[in-house]
């Protein structure tokens, strides 16, 4: 559990290198093996990249944080209770869950994330979503628009079907002329 959840004045954490149980990287607290995110400083704003090798996002780890886009590395199979509760997260990009594992997104992991509008299941299909156990009280996560086999290139959000890119939306508000390229993400 993150004892610093919703402490909106904290900008960074630094763990003593001699601490036997915890470490910090870029102001974020991890367990010593760096496979479990313990606490993210709530005042640290912007997009976050959760590195590959992290398998667990702890209880309240990002609760109340001023984060926008969350990019998850491969291997996350558990997001614990209220991990992102009350944060400003707008978008979650996640890789395909390992085929031999089921991901468990706890009850209320995304509680009160009313800014969450988009989930990009980068390598996964609608059918693969069945490998994610999403607990109750994750209404904003479930109401967000889910994109499958997707990515972003330039201003476009796209998914891939039958070897072709399908433009699913724009990454931001654009006015004036929109130029559609011949390929997106290397797909016609």
Coordinates of C-alpha atoms in Angstrom, one line a residue:
X1 CA 0.0 0.0 0.0
X2 CA 1.1 3.5 -0.8
X3 CA 1.2 5.5 2.4
X4 CA 1.6 8.7 0.4
X5 CA -1.6 8.3 -1.7
X6 CA -3.3 11.6 -2.5
X7 CA -0.3 13.6 -1.0
X8 CA -0.5 16.2 -3.7
X9 CA 2.5 18.2 -2.6
X10 CA 5.1 15.4 -3.2
X11 CA 7.2 15.8 -6.3
X12 CA 9.6 13.0 -5.9
X13 CA 10.8 10.2 -3.6
X14 CA 14.4 9.2 -3.0
X15 CA 15.1 5.9 -1.2
X16 CA 18.5 5.4 0.5
X17 CA 20.6 2.9 -1.6
X18 CA 21.1 0.9 1.6
X19 CA 17.4 0.3 2.1
X20 CA 16.9 -3.5 2.0
X21 CA 13.3 -3.4 0.7
X22 CA 12.8 -0.5 -1.5
X23 CA 14.5 1.6 -4.3
X24 CA 13.6 4.7 -6.2
X25 CA 14.0 5.4 -9.9
X26 CA 13.1 8.8 -11.3
X27 CA 11.4 9.8 -8.1
X28 CA 9.1 6.6 -8.0
X29 CA 9.3 4.0 -5.3
X30 CA 9.6 0.3 -6.3
X31 CA 10.3 -2.8 -4.3
X32 CA 14.0 -3.8 -4.4
X33 CA 13.7 -6.0 -7.5
X34 CA 11.8 -3.2 -9.3
X35 CA 8.9 -5.5 -10.4
X36 CA 6.3 -3.8 -8.1
X37 CA 5.5 0.0 -8.2
X38 CA 4.8 1.1 -4.7
X39 CA 4.3 4.9 -4.9
X40 CA 4.3 7.6 -7.6
X41 CA 4.6 11.3 -6.4
X42 CA 1.2 12.8 -6.9
X43 CA 2.5 16.2 -7.9
X44 CA 4.7 14.8 -10.7
X45 CA 2.7 15.7 -13.8
X46 CA 2.7 14.3 -17.3
X47 CA 2.8 11.0 -19.2
X48 CA 4.3 8.0 -17.5
X49 CA 6.1 4.9 -18.9
X50 CA 5.9 1.9 -16.6
X51 CA 9.0 -0.1 -17.5
X52 CA 9.0 -3.7 -18.7
X53 CA 9.8 -6.0 -15.8
X54 CA 7.1 -4.4 -13.6
X55 CA 4.5 -7.0 -13.0
X56 CA 2.5 -5.4 -10.2
X57 CA 1.1 -1.9 -9.7
X58 CA 0.5 -1.6 -6.0
X59 CA -2.5 -0.4 -4.0
X60 CA -2.9 3.4 -4.4
X61 CA 0.4 3.6 -6.3
X62 CA -0.8 6.4 -8.6
X63 CA -3.8 7.6 -6.5
X64 CA -4.4 11.3 -7.0
X65 CA -1.5 11.7 -9.4
X66 CA -1.5 14.4 -12.1
X67 CA -0.7 11.9 -14.8
X68 CA -2.1 11.9 -18.3
X69 CA -1.1 9.0 -20.5
X70 CA 0.0 5.7 -19.0
X71 CA 2.2 3.5 -21.1
X72 CA 2.5 0.0 -19.6
X73 CA 5.4 -2.3 -20.3
X74 CA 5.0 -5.9 -21.0
X75 CA 4.5 -8.2 -18.1
X76 CA 2.0 -6.3 -15.9
X77 CA -0.4 -8.9 -14.7
X78 CA -1.9 -7.2 -11.6
X79 CA -3.2 -3.7 -10.9
X80 CA -4.2 -3.6 -7.3
X81 CA -6.9 -1.8 -5.4
X82 CA -7.3 1.9 -6.3
X83 CA -3.9 2.0 -8.0
X84 CA -5.0 4.9 -10.2
X85 CA -8.0 6.1 -8.1
X86 CA -8.7 9.8 -8.5
X87 CA -5.8 10.4 -10.8
X88 CA -6.0 12.6 -13.9
X89 CA -5.2 9.7 -16.3
X90 CA -6.7 10.3 -19.7
X91 CA -5.3 7.3 -21.7
X92 CA -3.9 3.8 -21.0
X93 CA -1.7 2.1 -23.5
X94 CA -1.1 -1.6 -22.7
X95 CA 0.6 -4.5 -24.4
X96 CA -0.9 -7.9 -25.0
X97 CA -1.3 -9.8 -21.8
X98 CA 1.0 -12.9 -21.9
X99 CA -1.0 -15.7 -23.4
X100 CA -0.4 -18.0 -20.4
X101 CA -1.5 -15.4 -17.8
X102 CA -4.6 -13.6 -17.0
X103 CA -4.3 -10.0 -15.9
X104 CA -6.2 -9.0 -12.8
X105 CA -7.3 -5.3 -12.6
X106 CA -8.7 -5.0 -9.1
X107 CA -12.0 -3.8 -8.1
X108 CA -11.8 0.0 -8.2
X109 CA -8.3 0.2 -9.7
X110 CA -9.5 3.1 -11.8
X111 CA -12.0 4.5 -9.4
X112 CA -13.1 8.1 -10.1
X113 CA -10.8 8.4 -13.1
X114 CA -13.4 10.6 -14.9
X115 CA -10.8 11.9 -17.4
X116 CA -10.1 8.4 -18.7
X117 CA -11.4 8.4 -22.3
X118 CA -9.1 6.0 -24.2
X119 CA -7.6 2.5 -23.8
X120 CA -5.2 1.3 -26.5
X121 CA -4.7 -2.5 -26.3
X122 CA -1.6 -2.3 -28.5
X123 CA -1.2 -5.9 -29.6
X124 CA -4.5 -7.3 -28.4
X125 CA -7.8 -8.0 -30.0
X126 CA -11.3 -7.8 -28.6
X127 CA -11.2 -11.5 -27.9
X128 CA -7.9 -11.1 -26.0
X129 CA -9.6 -8.7 -23.7
X130 CA -11.2 -11.8 -22.1
X131 CA -7.8 -12.4 -20.5
X132 CA -8.2 -9.3 -18.4
X133 CA -10.2 -9.7 -15.2
X134 CA -11.6 -6.2 -14.6
X135 CA -13.1 -5.8 -11.1
X136 CA -16.2 -3.7 -10.3
X137 CA -16.1 0.1 -9.7
X138 CA -14.0 0.7 -12.8
X139 CA -16.8 2.4 -14.6
X140 CA -14.6 5.0 -16.4
X141 CA -12.2 2.3 -17.6
X142 CA -15.1 0.3 -19.0
X143 CA -16.8 3.4 -20.5
X144 CA -13.6 4.6 -22.2
X145 CA -13.2 3.9 -25.9
X146 CA -11.1 0.7 -26.4
X147 CA -8.9 0.4 -29.5
X148 CA -7.5 -3.0 -30.4
X149 CA -4.2 -3.9 -32.3
X150 CA -3.6 -0.2 -32.3
X151 CA -1.0 2.5 -32.3
X152 CA -0.5 6.2 -32.9
X153 CA 1.4 7.8 -35.8
X154 CA 1.4 11.5 -36.2
X155 CA -2.1 12.7 -35.3
X156 CA -3.8 9.4 -36.0
X157 CA -5.0 6.7 -33.8
X158 CA -5.3 3.5 -35.7
X159 CA -6.0 -0.2 -35.4
X160 CA -4.9 -3.0 -37.7
X161 CA -7.3 -5.5 -39.3
X162 CA -6.5 -7.9 -42.1
X163 CA -3.1 -6.3 -42.7
X164 CA -4.6 -2.8 -43.2
X165 CA -4.5 0.3 -41.0
X166 CA -7.9 1.6 -40.0
X167 CA -8.0 5.2 -38.8
X168 CA -9.9 5.1 -35.5
X169 CA -9.6 8.7 -34.6
X170 CA -7.4 11.7 -34.1
X171 CA -5.0 12.2 -31.2
X172 CA -6.0 15.8 -30.7
X173 CA -8.4 18.5 -32.0
X174 CA -7.4 19.5 -35.5
X175 CA -8.9 22.2 -37.6
X176 CA -8.4 22.9 -41.2
X177 CA -7.1 20.4 -43.7
X178 CA -6.3 16.8 -42.6
X179 CA -3.8 14.9 -44.8
X180 CA -4.2 11.1 -44.9
X181 CA -0.9 9.4 -45.6
X182 CA -0.5 6.3 -47.9
X183 CA 0.6 4.2 -44.9
X184 CA 0.2 4.4 -41.2
X185 CA 2.3 2.3 -38.9
X186 CA 3.8 0.6 -42.0
X187 CA 0.3 -0.6 -43.1
X188 CA -1.6 0.6 -46.2

